[in-house]
Short mmCIF file of C-alpha atoms in Angstrom, two decimals:
data_model
loop_
_atom_site.label_atom_id
_atom_site.label_comp_id
_atom_site.label_asym_id
_atom_site.label_seq_id
_atom_site.Cartn_x
_atom_site.Cartn_y
_atom_site.Cartn_z
CA ARG B 159 -31.73 -11.66 -16.61
CA SER B 160 -29.41 -14.63 -15.31
CA PHE B 161 -29.74 -17.47 -12.82
CA PRO B 162 -30.10 -17.38 -9.04
CA ALA B 163 -27.62 -19.06 -6.51
CA GLY B 164 -27.58 -22.62 -6.34
CA THR B 165 -28.90 -23.24 -10.42
CA ARG B 166 -27.60 -26.49 -11.42
CA ASP B 167 -25.21 -26.51 -14.12
CA GLU B 168 -27.32 -28.59 -16.43
CA VAL B 169 -30.16 -25.94 -16.15
CA ARG B 170 -27.60 -23.13 -16.85
CA GLU B 171 -26.62 -24.79 -19.96
CA SER B 172 -30.00 -25.60 -21.06
CA PHE B 173 -31.47 -22.04 -20.76
CA ALA B 174 -28.14 -20.11 -21.58
CA VAL B 175 -29.17 -16.21 -21.92
CA GLU B 176 -27.90 -14.43 -25.14
CA HIS B 177 -26.73 -11.04 -24.64
CA PRO B 178 -27.60 -8.55 -27.61
CA ASP B 179 -25.06 -5.94 -28.58
CA ALA B 180 -26.35 -2.23 -27.94
CA GLU B 181 -25.52 1.02 -28.87
CA PHE B 182 -26.26 2.58 -25.81
CA PRO B 183 -25.35 2.37 -22.09
CA SER B 184 -26.36 -1.15 -21.18
CA ALA B 185 -26.17 -3.36 -18.04
CA ALA B 186 -25.95 -7.19 -18.41
CA VAL B 187 -27.37 -9.55 -15.59
CA VAL B 188 -24.84 -12.36 -15.11
CA ASP B 189 -24.12 -14.63 -12.55
CA SER B 190 -20.87 -14.91 -10.63
CA ARG B 191 -19.72 -18.54 -11.61
CA SER B 192 -20.10 -17.71 -15.36
CA ALA B 193 -19.48 -13.92 -15.62
CA ARG B 194 -17.70 -12.69 -18.72
CA ASP B 195 -17.11 -9.62 -21.07
CA LEU B 196 -20.31 -9.13 -22.68
CA GLY B 197 -19.38 -5.61 -23.91
CA ALA B 198 -21.94 -4.02 -21.44
CA ASP B 199 -21.13 -0.96 -19.30
CA ALA B 200 -22.19 -2.61 -15.99
CA TYR B 201 -22.71 -6.20 -14.67
CA LEU B 202 -25.31 -7.03 -12.15
CA LEU B 203 -24.83 -10.42 -10.33
CA SER B 204 -27.92 -12.53 -10.19
CA ASP B 205 -26.86 -14.67 -7.24
CA ALA B 206 -25.81 -11.85 -4.89
CA GLU B 207 -28.41 -12.77 -2.27
CA GLY B 208 -26.85 -16.66 -2.13
CA PHE B 209 -23.15 -15.21 -1.17
CA VAL B 210 -23.78 -11.82 0.84
CA GLY B 211 -23.78 -12.89 4.31
CA HIS B 212 -20.94 -15.69 3.73
CA GLY B 213 -17.53 -14.20 4.42
CA GLU B 214 -15.56 -16.76 2.13
CA ALA B 215 -18.55 -17.20 -0.59
CA PHE B 216 -18.73 -13.45 -1.03
CA ARG B 217 -14.91 -12.91 -1.44
CA ASP B 218 -14.92 -15.72 -3.76
CA ALA B 219 -17.76 -14.51 -5.77
CA ILE B 220 -16.59 -11.28 -6.12
CA VAL B 221 -13.01 -11.67 -6.94
CA ARG B 222 -14.23 -14.40 -9.63
CA ALA B 223 -16.61 -11.79 -11.14
CA LYS B 224 -13.82 -8.94 -10.96
CA GLU B 225 -11.15 -10.82 -12.38
CA SER B 226 -13.74 -11.84 -15.41
CA LEU B 227 -15.13 -8.71 -16.37
CA PRO B 228 -13.36 -5.59 -17.60
CA PRO B 229 -12.17 -3.43 -15.34
CA ASP B 230 -13.81 -0.07 -16.45
CA ALA B 231 -17.15 -1.96 -16.02
CA ALA B 232 -19.39 -1.35 -13.18
CA LEU B 233 -20.23 -4.18 -10.79
CA GLY B 234 -23.62 -4.10 -9.12
CA LEU B 235 -25.49 -5.96 -6.41
CA SER B 236 -29.16 -5.63 -6.04
CA GLY B 237 -31.15 -6.38 -2.90
CA VAL B 238 -28.45 -6.98 -0.65
CA ALA B 239 -27.24 -3.37 0.68
CA THR B 240 -27.78 -2.06 4.21
CA PRO B 241 -26.22 0.85 5.78
CA ARG B 242 -24.07 -1.51 7.93
CA ASN B 243 -22.43 -3.59 5.22
CA VAL B 244 -22.26 -1.11 2.18
CA ALA B 245 -18.73 0.16 2.99
CA VAL B 246 -17.44 -3.39 3.23
CA LEU B 247 -19.40 -4.07 -0.40
CA ALA B 248 -17.48 -0.99 -1.60
CA TYR B 249 -14.11 -2.30 -0.06
CA ALA B 250 -14.51 -5.48 -1.91
CA GLY B 251 -15.02 -3.80 -5.58
CA VAL B 252 -18.64 -3.41 -5.74
CA ASP B 253 -19.49 -0.59 -7.53
CA LEU B 254 -23.43 -0.27 -7.83
CA VAL B 255 -25.80 -1.12 -5.18
CA ASP B 256 -29.62 -0.35 -4.76
CA GLU B 257 -32.05 0.40 -1.47
CA THR B 258 -34.55 -2.69 -2.07
CA LEU B 259 -33.15 -4.33 0.91
CA ALA B 260 -33.03 -1.21 2.79
CA ARG B 261 -36.91 -0.47 1.97
CA THR B 262 -38.05 -4.28 2.23
CA LYS B 263 -36.69 -4.29 6.16
CA GLY B 264 -38.47 -1.02 6.88
CA THR B 265 -41.67 -2.24 5.87
CA GLN B 266 -41.10 -5.44 7.80
CA GLY B 267 -40.30 -3.16 10.96
CA MET B 268 -36.63 -3.07 10.75
CA TYR B 269 -34.79 -0.12 11.86
CA LEU B 270 -31.36 -0.11 10.36
CA THR B 271 -28.16 2.20 11.01
CA ALA B 272 -24.71 1.79 10.22
CA ASP B 273 -23.49 -0.20 13.22
CA ALA B 274 -27.22 -2.42 13.84
CA ALA B 275 -30.56 -3.38 12.83
CA HIS B 276 -33.47 -2.90 15.53
CA PHE B 277 -36.78 -4.33 15.65
CA LEU B 278 -38.78 -1.22 15.65
CA GLU B 279 -41.18 -2.00 18.55
CA ASP B 280 -37.98 -2.30 20.64
CA LEU B 281 -37.21 1.52 20.29
CA ASP B 282 -38.25 3.80 22.73
CA GLU B 283 -36.70 6.94 20.54
CA LEU B 284 -35.45 6.94 17.50
CA PRO B 285 -31.76 7.68 17.33
CA CYS B 286 -31.68 9.52 13.82
CA ALA B 287 -32.19 13.06 12.88
CA CYS B 288 -33.32 12.66 9.02
CA PRO B 289 -36.54 14.01 7.69
CA ALA B 290 -38.27 10.51 8.24
CA CYS B 291 -37.38 10.46 11.58
CA ALA B 292 -38.50 13.82 12.35
CA LYS B 293 -41.76 12.98 14.22
CA SER B 294 -42.39 11.51 17.47
CA ARG B 295 -41.92 7.66 18.23
CA SER B 296 -45.67 7.09 18.24
CA GLU B 297 -46.24 8.52 15.25
CA PHE B 298 -43.49 6.61 13.34
CA THR B 299 -44.85 4.04 10.93
CA ARG B 300 -43.24 1.37 8.87
CA ALA B 301 -43.61 3.63 5.83
CA ASP B 302 -41.50 5.89 7.82
CA CYS B 303 -38.83 3.07 8.61
CA ALA B 304 -38.51 2.40 4.96
CA ASP B 305 -37.99 6.01 4.17
CA HIS B 306 -35.32 6.04 7.41
CA ASN B 307 -33.63 2.92 5.85
CA ALA B 308 -33.29 4.43 2.58
CA ASN B 309 -32.03 7.72 4.10
CA ALA B 310 -29.47 5.66 6.16
CA LEU B 311 -28.12 4.04 3.23
CA ARG B 312 -27.68 7.26 1.30
CA ALA B 313 -25.98 8.81 4.25
CA GLU B 314 -23.42 5.60 4.44
CA LEU B 315 -22.80 6.03 0.79
CA ARG B 316 -21.78 9.30 1.09
CA ARG B 317 -19.62 8.41 4.01
CA VAL B 318 -17.86 5.62 1.82
CA ARG B 319 -17.73 7.97 -0.86
CA GLU B 320 -15.74 10.66 1.27
CA ARG B 321 -13.25 8.05 2.55
CA ILE B 322 -12.74 6.37 -0.76
CA ARG B 323 -11.64 10.33 -1.96
CA SER B 324 -9.62 10.97 1.15
CA GLY B 325 -7.86 7.56 0.74
CA ARG B 326 -9.15 6.32 4.16
CA LEU B 327 -11.72 3.61 3.37
CA ARG B 328 -9.62 0.84 4.85
CA ASP B 329 -9.15 3.02 8.16
CA TYR B 330 -12.90 3.02 8.30
CA ILE B 331 -13.40 -0.53 7.45
CA GLU B 332 -11.24 -1.86 10.25
CA ALA B 333 -14.08 -0.47 12.72
CA GLN B 334 -16.95 -0.95 10.47
CA ALA B 335 -16.38 -4.53 9.68
CA ARG B 336 -16.58 -5.34 13.47
CA HIS B 337 -20.76 -4.82 13.82
CA GLU B 338 -21.49 -7.99 12.19
CA GLY B 339 -19.68 -11.46 12.20
CA TRP B 340 -19.77 -12.21 8.54
CA LEU B 341 -18.38 -8.53 7.44
CA THR B 342 -15.65 -9.29 9.83
CA ALA B 343 -15.04 -12.79 8.22
CA ALA B 344 -15.11 -11.10 4.94
CA PHE B 345 -12.72 -8.47 5.50
CA ARG B 346 -10.31 -10.97 6.85
CA GLU B 347 -10.97 -13.26 3.87
CA PHE B 348 -9.77 -10.29 1.46
CA ASP B 349 -6.52 -9.50 3.24
CA ASP B 350 -5.95 -13.07 2.83
CA GLN B 351 -6.41 -12.43 -1.18
CA TRP B 352 -2.99 -10.99 -1.32
CA GLY B 353 -2.80 -10.56 -5.39
CA TYR B 354 -6.39 -9.16 -5.71
CA VAL B 355 -6.04 -6.53 -3.00
CA GLU B 356 -2.34 -5.64 -3.74
CA GLU B 357 -3.13 -4.89 -7.33
CA ARG B 358 -5.82 -2.24 -6.59
CA THR B 359 -3.83 -0.67 -3.93
CA PRO B 360 -1.55 2.39 -4.56
CA LEU B 361 1.94 2.54 -3.82
CA MET B 362 1.40 5.64 -1.72
CA ARG B 363 -1.38 7.86 -0.44
CA ASP B 364 -1.63 11.56 0.94
CA ALA B 365 -3.50 9.92 3.64
CA GLU B 366 -2.16 8.65 6.96
CA VAL B 367 -2.30 4.83 8.10
CA THR B 368 -3.91 4.72 11.18
CA ALA B 369 -2.68 1.48 12.96
CA ALA B 370 -5.33 1.03 15.51
CA SER B 371 -6.14 -2.76 15.22
CA ALA B 372 -4.61 -5.89 14.76
CA GLU B 373 -5.98 -6.05 10.99
CA THR B 374 -3.28 -3.23 10.33
CA LEU B 375 -0.49 -5.65 10.29
CA ASP B 376 -2.20 -7.21 7.26
CA ARG B 377 -2.86 -4.14 5.37
CA VAL B 378 -1.27 -4.09 1.78
CA GLU B 379 0.99 -1.18 2.39
CA ILE B 380 2.46 -2.58 5.50
CA ARG B 381 3.21 -5.76 4.09
CA ARG B 382 4.51 -4.37 0.82
CA PHE B 383 6.94 -2.58 2.78
CA ALA B 384 8.31 -5.16 4.91
CA ASP B 385 8.69 -7.51 1.82
CA ARG B 386 10.43 -4.81 -0.05
CA VAL B 387 12.63 -4.03 2.83
CA THR B 388 13.53 -7.85 3.20
CA SER B 389 13.63 -8.63 -0.63
CA ARG B 390 14.83 -5.72 -2.58
CA TYR B 391 16.58 -3.35 -0.07
CA ARG B 392 20.42 -3.99 0.49
CA ASN B 393 22.45 -2.18 3.05
CA ARG B 394 25.86 -0.49 1.52
CA PHE B 395 27.21 0.90 4.59
CA THR B 396 29.12 -2.30 4.59
CA ASP B 397 32.37 -0.73 6.87
CA GLN B 398 29.48 0.32 9.58
CA PRO B 399 27.68 -1.79 12.52
CA LEU B 400 24.03 -1.81 12.55
CA VAL B 401 22.33 0.40 15.10
CA LEU B 402 18.83 -0.85 16.16
CA VAL B 403 16.73 2.25 17.64
CA PRO B 404 13.28 2.68 18.60
CA CYS B 405 10.60 4.60 16.33
CA SER B 406 9.36 8.02 17.24
CA ALA B 407 5.75 9.55 17.04
CA THR B 408 7.50 12.51 14.78
CA LYS B 409 7.79 11.55 11.13
CA PRO B 410 10.30 11.23 9.40
CA TYR B 411 12.12 9.66 12.26
CA SER B 412 15.25 12.12 11.89
CA ASP B 413 13.16 15.24 12.78
CA SER B 414 12.38 13.85 16.05
CA GLN B 415 14.18 14.96 19.00
CA SER B 416 14.87 11.39 20.54
CA HIS B 417 16.50 10.67 16.90
CA ARG B 418 18.44 13.76 17.07
CA GLN B 419 19.81 12.59 20.07
CA PHE B 420 20.70 9.36 18.86
CA HIS B 421 22.49 10.89 15.78
CA ASP B 422 24.57 13.14 18.02
CA ALA B 423 25.68 9.81 19.77
CA ILE B 424 26.44 7.68 16.44
CA GLN B 425 27.79 10.51 14.34
CA TRP B 426 27.59 8.55 11.36
CA ARG B 427 29.48 5.72 12.60
CA GLY B 428 26.90 3.01 12.43
CA HIS B 429 23.81 2.32 9.98
CA THR B 430 20.67 3.62 11.64
CA VAL B 431 17.69 1.13 11.12
CA SER B 432 14.64 1.85 13.49
CA MET B 433 12.05 -0.36 14.99
CA THR B 434 8.24 -0.08 14.60
CA SER B 435 5.00 -1.47 14.71
CA PRO B 436 3.31 -1.74 12.24
CA ILE B 437 5.92 -1.77 9.77
CA GLY B 438 8.37 -3.66 10.92
CA VAL B 439 12.31 -2.13 10.38
CA VAL B 440 12.89 0.98 8.32
CA PRO B 441 16.33 1.79 7.38
CA GLN B 442 17.63 5.46 7.26
CA GLU B 443 17.59 5.59 3.53
CA LEU B 444 13.71 4.66 3.59
CA GLU B 445 12.63 7.02 6.46
CA THR B 446 10.60 9.05 4.05
CA THR B 447 9.28 6.37 1.79
CA TYR B 448 5.47 5.41 2.18
CA PRO B 449 4.25 4.59 4.43
CA ALA B 450 7.32 5.04 6.94
CA GLN B 451 6.54 8.67 7.49
CA HIS B 452 2.66 8.47 7.09
CA TYR B 453 1.51 6.01 9.79
CA ASP B 454 0.38 6.63 13.23
CA SER B 455 -0.11 4.12 15.92
CA VAL B 456 -1.66 3.77 19.37
CA VAL B 457 0.83 4.08 21.89
CA THR B 458 0.49 2.31 25.10
CA GLY B 459 3.87 1.18 25.94
CA ASP B 460 2.23 -2.63 25.50
CA TRP B 461 3.25 -5.08 22.57
CA SER B 462 1.03 -7.65 21.70
CA GLU B 463 2.00 -11.17 20.44
CA ASP B 464 1.20 -10.41 17.02
CA GLU B 465 3.24 -6.93 16.95
CA ILE B 466 6.34 -8.75 18.61
CA GLY B 467 6.01 -11.67 16.06
CA PHE B 468 5.58 -9.68 13.06
CA VAL B 469 8.49 -7.11 13.92
CA ALA B 470 10.90 -9.93 14.98
CA GLU B 471 10.37 -11.96 11.57
CA VAL B 472 10.82 -8.73 9.67
CA LEU B 473 14.13 -8.15 11.45
CA ARG B 474 15.30 -11.65 10.80
CA ARG B 475 14.72 -11.65 7.36
CA TYR B 476 16.54 -8.23 7.11
CA LEU B 477 19.78 -9.96 9.19
CA GLU B 478 19.56 -13.04 7.08
CA ARG B 479 19.84 -10.65 3.69
CA ASN B 480 22.32 -7.98 5.01
CA ASP B 481 25.56 -8.61 6.74
CA TYR B 482 26.76 -6.50 9.36
CA SER B 483 30.09 -6.88 11.80
CA ARG B 484 27.89 -6.47 14.80
CA VAL B 485 24.44 -5.21 15.92
CA ILE B 486 23.93 -2.54 18.57
CA ALA B 487 20.56 -2.44 19.94
CA HIS B 488 19.85 0.73 21.60
CA VAL B 489 16.33 -0.14 22.36
CA PRO B 490 14.46 0.15 25.75
CA GLU B 491 12.57 -2.98 27.44
CA ASP B 492 9.17 -2.99 26.40
CA GLY B 493 8.84 -4.94 23.44
CA TYR B 494 11.61 -3.95 21.79
CA ARG B 495 14.48 -6.01 23.75
CA GLU B 496 12.08 -8.92 23.44
CA ILE B 497 12.13 -8.48 19.76
CA CYS B 498 15.73 -8.31 19.68
CA GLU B 499 16.52 -11.47 21.88
CA ARG B 500 14.20 -13.47 20.04
CA VAL B 501 16.04 -12.77 16.66
CA GLU B 502 19.36 -13.18 18.44
CA GLY B 503 18.42 -16.69 19.63
CA ASP B 504 17.57 -17.60 15.98
CA PRO B 505 19.78 -19.95 14.57
CA ALA B 506 19.50 -18.63 11.16
CA VAL B 507 20.79 -15.33 12.57
CA ASP B 508 24.78 -15.15 12.52
CA VAL B 509 25.50 -11.84 14.13
CA ASP B 510 26.51 -10.74 17.62
CA PHE B 511 23.82 -8.09 19.67
CA GLU B 512 25.13 -5.54 22.09
CA TYR B 513 22.70 -3.69 24.15
CA THR B 514 23.64 -0.23 24.94
CA CYS B 515 20.20 1.03 26.48
CA VAL B 516 19.95 1.72 30.44
CA ASP B 517 16.71 2.71 31.45
CA HIS B 518 15.64 4.78 28.60
CA PRO B 519 17.15 5.27 25.28
CA THR B 520 17.74 8.89 25.63
CA THR B 521 18.88 9.29 28.98
CA ASP B 522 22.61 10.65 29.22
CA GLU B 523 23.98 7.33 30.56
CA SER B 524 22.19 5.30 27.46
CA LEU B 525 23.66 8.01 24.87
CA GLY B 526 26.80 7.71 26.50
CA GLU B 527 26.99 4.00 26.16
CA LEU B 528 25.98 4.14 22.48
CA ASN B 529 28.89 6.64 21.96
CA ALA B 530 31.16 4.42 23.45
CA ALA B 531 30.22 1.31 21.59
CA LEU B 532 30.97 3.21 18.36
CA GLN B 533 34.46 4.11 19.20
CA GLY B 534 36.81 3.23 16.46
CA GLU B 535 34.16 2.69 13.94
CA PRO B 536 34.70 4.77 10.63
CA ALA B 537 32.22 7.51 9.70
CA TYR B 538 30.57 7.68 6.39
CA SER B 539 30.65 10.88 4.28
CA LYS B 540 27.73 12.67 3.68
CA ARG B 541 28.19 12.11 -0.14
CA GLU B 542 28.06 8.43 0.64
CA ARG B 543 24.92 8.85 2.43
CA GLU B 544 23.00 10.77 0.16
CA HIS B 545 24.16 8.20 -2.86
CA ASN B 546 23.09 5.22 -0.86
CA THR B 547 19.69 7.05 -0.31
CA VAL B 548 18.99 7.18 -3.75
CA ARG B 549 19.96 3.81 -4.98
CA ALA B 550 18.45 2.21 -1.94
CA ILE B 551 14.96 3.96 -2.96
CA ALA B 552 15.50 2.72 -6.69
CA ASP B 553 15.69 -0.99 -5.03
CA TYR B 554 12.64 -0.27 -3.28
CA LEU B 555 10.71 1.10 -5.98
CA LEU B 556 12.17 -1.06 -9.02
CA GLY B 557 13.62 -4.11 -7.80
CA ASP B 558 16.75 -5.69 -6.37
CA GLY B 559 20.16 -4.32 -7.43
CA ALA B 560 17.99 -1.66 -9.65
CA GLY B 561 19.87 1.25 -7.61
CA ASP B 562 23.17 -0.04 -8.63
CA ASP B 563 22.19 -0.57 -12.40
CA LEU B 564 20.80 2.98 -12.68
CA PHE B 565 23.29 4.88 -10.40
CA GLY B 566 26.22 2.98 -10.38
CA GLY B 567 27.99 0.31 -7.95
CA ARG B 568 28.40 -2.35 -10.89
CA GLY B 569 28.58 -0.09 -14.14
CA ALA B 570 25.47 1.83 -15.49
CA GLY B 571 23.99 -0.89 -18.08
CA GLY B 572 24.89 -3.67 -16.18
CA GLY B 573 27.57 -6.37 -16.54
CA ASP B 574 29.40 -4.38 -19.41
CA GLY B 575 30.55 -1.60 -16.64
CA VAL B 576 32.86 -1.77 -14.35
CA ASP B 577 33.88 -5.11 -12.89
CA ILE B 578 32.98 -4.56 -9.17
CA GLU B 579 31.09 -6.17 -6.40
CA ARG B 580 27.25 -6.02 -7.05
CA TYR B 581 26.59 -4.11 -4.04
CA GLY B 582 29.83 -2.23 -3.51
CA GLY B 583 31.71 0.34 -5.54
CA GLU B 584 31.18 4.14 -6.18
CA ALA B 585 28.17 5.90 -7.91
CA ASP B 586 28.59 7.16 -11.22
CA VAL B 587 26.24 10.17 -10.40
CA ARG B 588 26.16 13.20 -8.35
CA THR B 589 23.59 14.54 -6.01
CA THR B 590 22.79 18.04 -5.12
CA GLY B 591 20.40 19.81 -2.87
CA ARG B 592 19.37 19.47 0.59
CA TYR B 593 18.03 16.33 1.77
CA PRO B 594 15.11 14.78 1.71
CA LYS B 595 14.96 17.17 -1.79
CA LEU B 596 17.75 15.31 -3.68
CA GLN B 597 18.47 15.58 -7.25
CA VAL B 598 20.47 12.92 -9.25
CA TRP B 599 23.03 14.39 -12.00
CA ALA B 600 24.53 11.89 -14.41
CA ASP B 601 28.46 12.54 -13.18
CA ASP B 602 29.85 13.64 -16.70
CA PRO B 603 32.54 16.16 -16.28
CA ASP B 604 32.53 16.78 -20.14
CA ALA B 605 28.99 18.44 -19.73
CA GLY B 606 29.83 21.81 -18.88
CA ARG B 607 32.80 23.35 -16.55
CA GLU B 608 35.05 21.12 -14.75
CA GLY B 609 33.57 19.21 -11.91
CA GLU B 610 29.98 20.38 -13.28
CA PRO B 611 27.17 17.43 -13.33
CA GLY B 612 26.00 16.32 -16.42
CA GLU B 613 22.11 15.63 -17.35
CA GLN B 614 19.81 15.31 -14.34
CA LEU B 615 18.40 11.76 -14.11
CA ALA B 616 16.49 11.99 -11.18
CA THR B 617 14.37 14.09 -8.35
CA MET B 618 13.75 12.85 -4.92
CA VAL B 619 10.15 13.66 -4.18
CA PRO B 620 10.31 14.12 -0.19
CA GLN B 621 6.37 13.71 0.03
CA TYR B 622 6.51 9.94 -0.32
CA GLY B 623 10.29 9.41 -0.60
CA THR B 624 10.23 8.18 -4.26
CA LEU B 625 12.19 9.07 -7.32
CA SER B 626 10.78 11.22 -10.06
CA PHE B 627 12.55 10.47 -13.22
CA THR B 628 13.63 12.98 -16.27
CA LEU B 629 13.75 11.78 -19.65
CA ALA B 630 17.40 11.42 -19.57
CA GLY B 631 16.99 9.02 -16.11
CA ALA B 632 14.17 6.95 -18.07
CA ARG B 633 16.17 6.42 -21.00
CA ARG B 634 19.13 5.49 -18.65
CA TRP B 635 16.32 3.19 -16.90
CA VAL B 636 15.52 1.43 -20.14
CA GLU B 637 18.81 0.69 -21.19
CA SER B 638 19.93 -0.60 -17.74
CA ASP B 639 19.49 -4.46 -16.30
CA ALA B 640 16.95 -3.04 -13.63
CA PRO B 641 13.21 -4.11 -14.28
CA THR B 642 11.64 -1.68 -16.33
CA LYS B 643 7.66 -1.00 -15.87
CA ARG B 644 6.86 0.04 -19.43
CA VAL B 645 3.32 1.31 -20.88
CA GLU B 646 3.13 0.94 -24.51
CA ILE B 647 0.93 3.18 -26.51
CA ASP B 648 -0.65 3.75 -29.97
CA GLU B 649 0.69 5.82 -32.81
CA PHE B 650 0.25 9.12 -31.36
CA VAL B 651 2.36 12.25 -29.63
CA PRO B 652 0.61 12.33 -25.77
CA ARG B 653 -0.14 15.94 -25.25
CA GLY B 654 -0.73 15.40 -21.58
CA SER B 655 -2.12 12.47 -19.54
CA VAL B 656 -2.31 9.16 -21.52
CA LEU B 657 -5.61 7.58 -21.24
CA ALA B 658 -6.74 3.95 -21.40
CA PRO B 659 -7.85 4.00 -24.97
CA GLY B 660 -4.50 4.79 -26.15
CA VAL B 661 -2.76 2.07 -24.25
CA VAL B 662 -1.80 -1.16 -26.44
CA ASP B 663 -0.21 -2.71 -23.22
CA ALA B 664 1.20 -2.49 -19.85
CA ALA B 665 3.47 -4.50 -17.50
CA ASP B 666 1.56 -6.38 -15.05
CA GLU B 667 3.48 -5.15 -12.12
CA ILE B 668 2.71 -1.69 -12.32
CA ARG B 669 0.83 0.06 -9.65
CA VAL B 670 -1.22 3.45 -9.10
CA GLY B 671 1.69 5.85 -8.28
CA ASP B 672 4.77 3.71 -9.89
CA GLU B 673 7.17 5.81 -12.19
CA VAL B 674 6.58 4.37 -15.58
CA VAL B 675 8.07 4.26 -19.01
CA VAL B 676 5.75 5.33 -21.98
CA GLU B 677 6.87 3.98 -25.37
CA GLY B 678 5.31 4.42 -28.67
CA PRO B 679 6.17 4.52 -32.49
CA LYS B 680 6.12 8.08 -31.93
CA ALA B 681 6.67 9.00 -28.28
CA PHE B 682 8.96 8.18 -25.49
CA ALA B 683 8.07 9.66 -22.26
CA VAL B 684 8.23 8.95 -18.23
CA GLY B 685 5.31 9.49 -16.06
CA ARG B 686 3.41 8.29 -12.82
CA ALA B 687 0.65 5.54 -13.34
CA ALA B 688 -2.67 6.51 -12.40
CA MET B 689 -4.21 2.92 -13.08
CA SER B 690 -2.62 -0.44 -12.61
CA GLY B 691 -0.89 -2.18 -15.48
CA PRO B 692 -4.05 -4.72 -15.67
CA GLU B 693 -6.36 -1.85 -15.77
CA MET B 694 -4.50 -0.03 -18.26
CA ALA B 695 -4.39 -2.72 -20.60
CA GLY B 696 -7.75 -3.99 -20.08
CA ALA B 697 -9.60 -0.70 -20.12
CA THR B 698 -11.40 0.70 -23.36
CA ARG B 699 -12.65 4.03 -21.89
#
C-alpha cells in the first residue's frame, strides 16, 4: 500500500509504509514521488490516477519512477489503462496494466475502442467483432460492454507487443497519440525528455523509420544521426569541393539510378553529401549507417517550414565544422535550393556556393553543368575512399577523431605516433573486400608474404553501416585514445553471452547495438551490447 496523488508530505512521513523482504516474487506499492528500490520484482504506482490524463505530470511521474527503480523491475499502473492510451503507456516505460478501468467504463455505458470512447446509447451498431459484440445491438448490455472493453484492451496490448518486437512502436505512436489531446501532449513531452528517451533507444534496428509526421524530426534516431554528423564526423576529402545532391527513394543512395548518374558526372572529383528530410545531410561514407538507409519519407515535392529549418540547421552546422574550397549545389528548386540559399546567406558560413541544376538534377544539361563545374579538380582513389569510409564510421560510432586514433591519420595510439595533422595523413591499415562489405586489416608487411596485411581489426556491417571489431581490433581500440565503451565483468570466463548478473560495471554511454569491450580478471572480449550501460550496471537478473 502507498499514498494516492495529492497526499501531503507530513501525512506521508507520519504513516510511512514498511516493505518487508520476501523470498518469493513480490510487488511493492509505491508512489511516484518517493519510489525507491525495495528489493521487489515489480512496483505499482499508487498515484497513477492523479497524473494519467495530464501530459507533463505523466512524463514527470514516469521518468522519476523509472530513474529511481531498478532497471530489471517491472513498473505497473493500475486502474488507468484503456485501449486508446495503453500504447502511449507502454512507450513511456510502463510494463504492467490491468483491466479495471476498461471494465468499469463498460458498466457505466462507455464503449471503448483504440481510437475513441463512445456512449453506448449513441451507437446504432457495434464497430467490433469480438465475442462480446457478436449479439445484436438491442441485446447488447452493459455487462457485454465491459467484456468488450476488456477484449479491446487485450487486442491493443497484443498490437503493442508486436510493434515492440518488430521495432515499430514509435511509428504506431505517432498516429495513435493523436486520438486524445493529453496523449499528444505526453508524447511530445517525452520527445523533450532527451536523456531519458535516448538512453533507451537502440543504436540501430532492423525496422524501417517511417517519416510520416512532423514529430518524426524529434525521433531519437534522427536527432542522434544529425548530432553525430555535425559533432563527430569530419570530412577527410580535403582536396575536393563539396557536392550537395538530393536524396533518393532507393537506399543506399549509391544504388539508385539518379545517384549513379551523379557519380558518372562527378567521377570522384567531389565529396558527395546527400540532403534529405528527415535526416539532414548524409556524407557518402555514412550512407549505409543507420538510419540513413533505413528510412522512408512521404514524397510530395512540398517541404514544410519545419523540414526546411531542420535540414538548413544541420547543413549550417556541418559546414561550420568542415572546410571546403567551395560548395557545388546540384539540387532542384523545391525545398533543396531554398535550404542552400538560406545557409549560404548565414554570416557564420564562409564558403562560396555554385548551383548547377537546370530544371531537374538528372537532365543531360544539368549533369553537363555538374561535370563542367568539377573540371580541373583532382580525383581521389578507391583506396582513399575505402579508408576514409571506415574512419568516418569509427568517428560516428565512437567519437570525434576515433577513426584516426584507430586506423591512422595521426598515429595509432594517439600523440606518440606520426606527427601529422589530426585529420590528415595516410591510414596505417588496409582494406579488402567489396564495398560495403569492407574488412580492415593492420598494415603489417612482416605478418606474411610481402605486401600481405597483418591481423584483421574490423569488418564493416553493411546492414547497419557499423563496424564489428575482432579481438585484435579491440586491443588496438583499448590502447588508442579513442573513447572506449567498456563492460567490466566478474571473475569468470564467458562461454557465450554475458548476462547482467555477471556485469560489475558498464560505461554510461553504452547503448543497445554498440560495440563494447568486455574486460574481467579472467577475460578480454568484444561484443555487441543488448542493454544500455546503466541497465547492465543496475540489473541483477
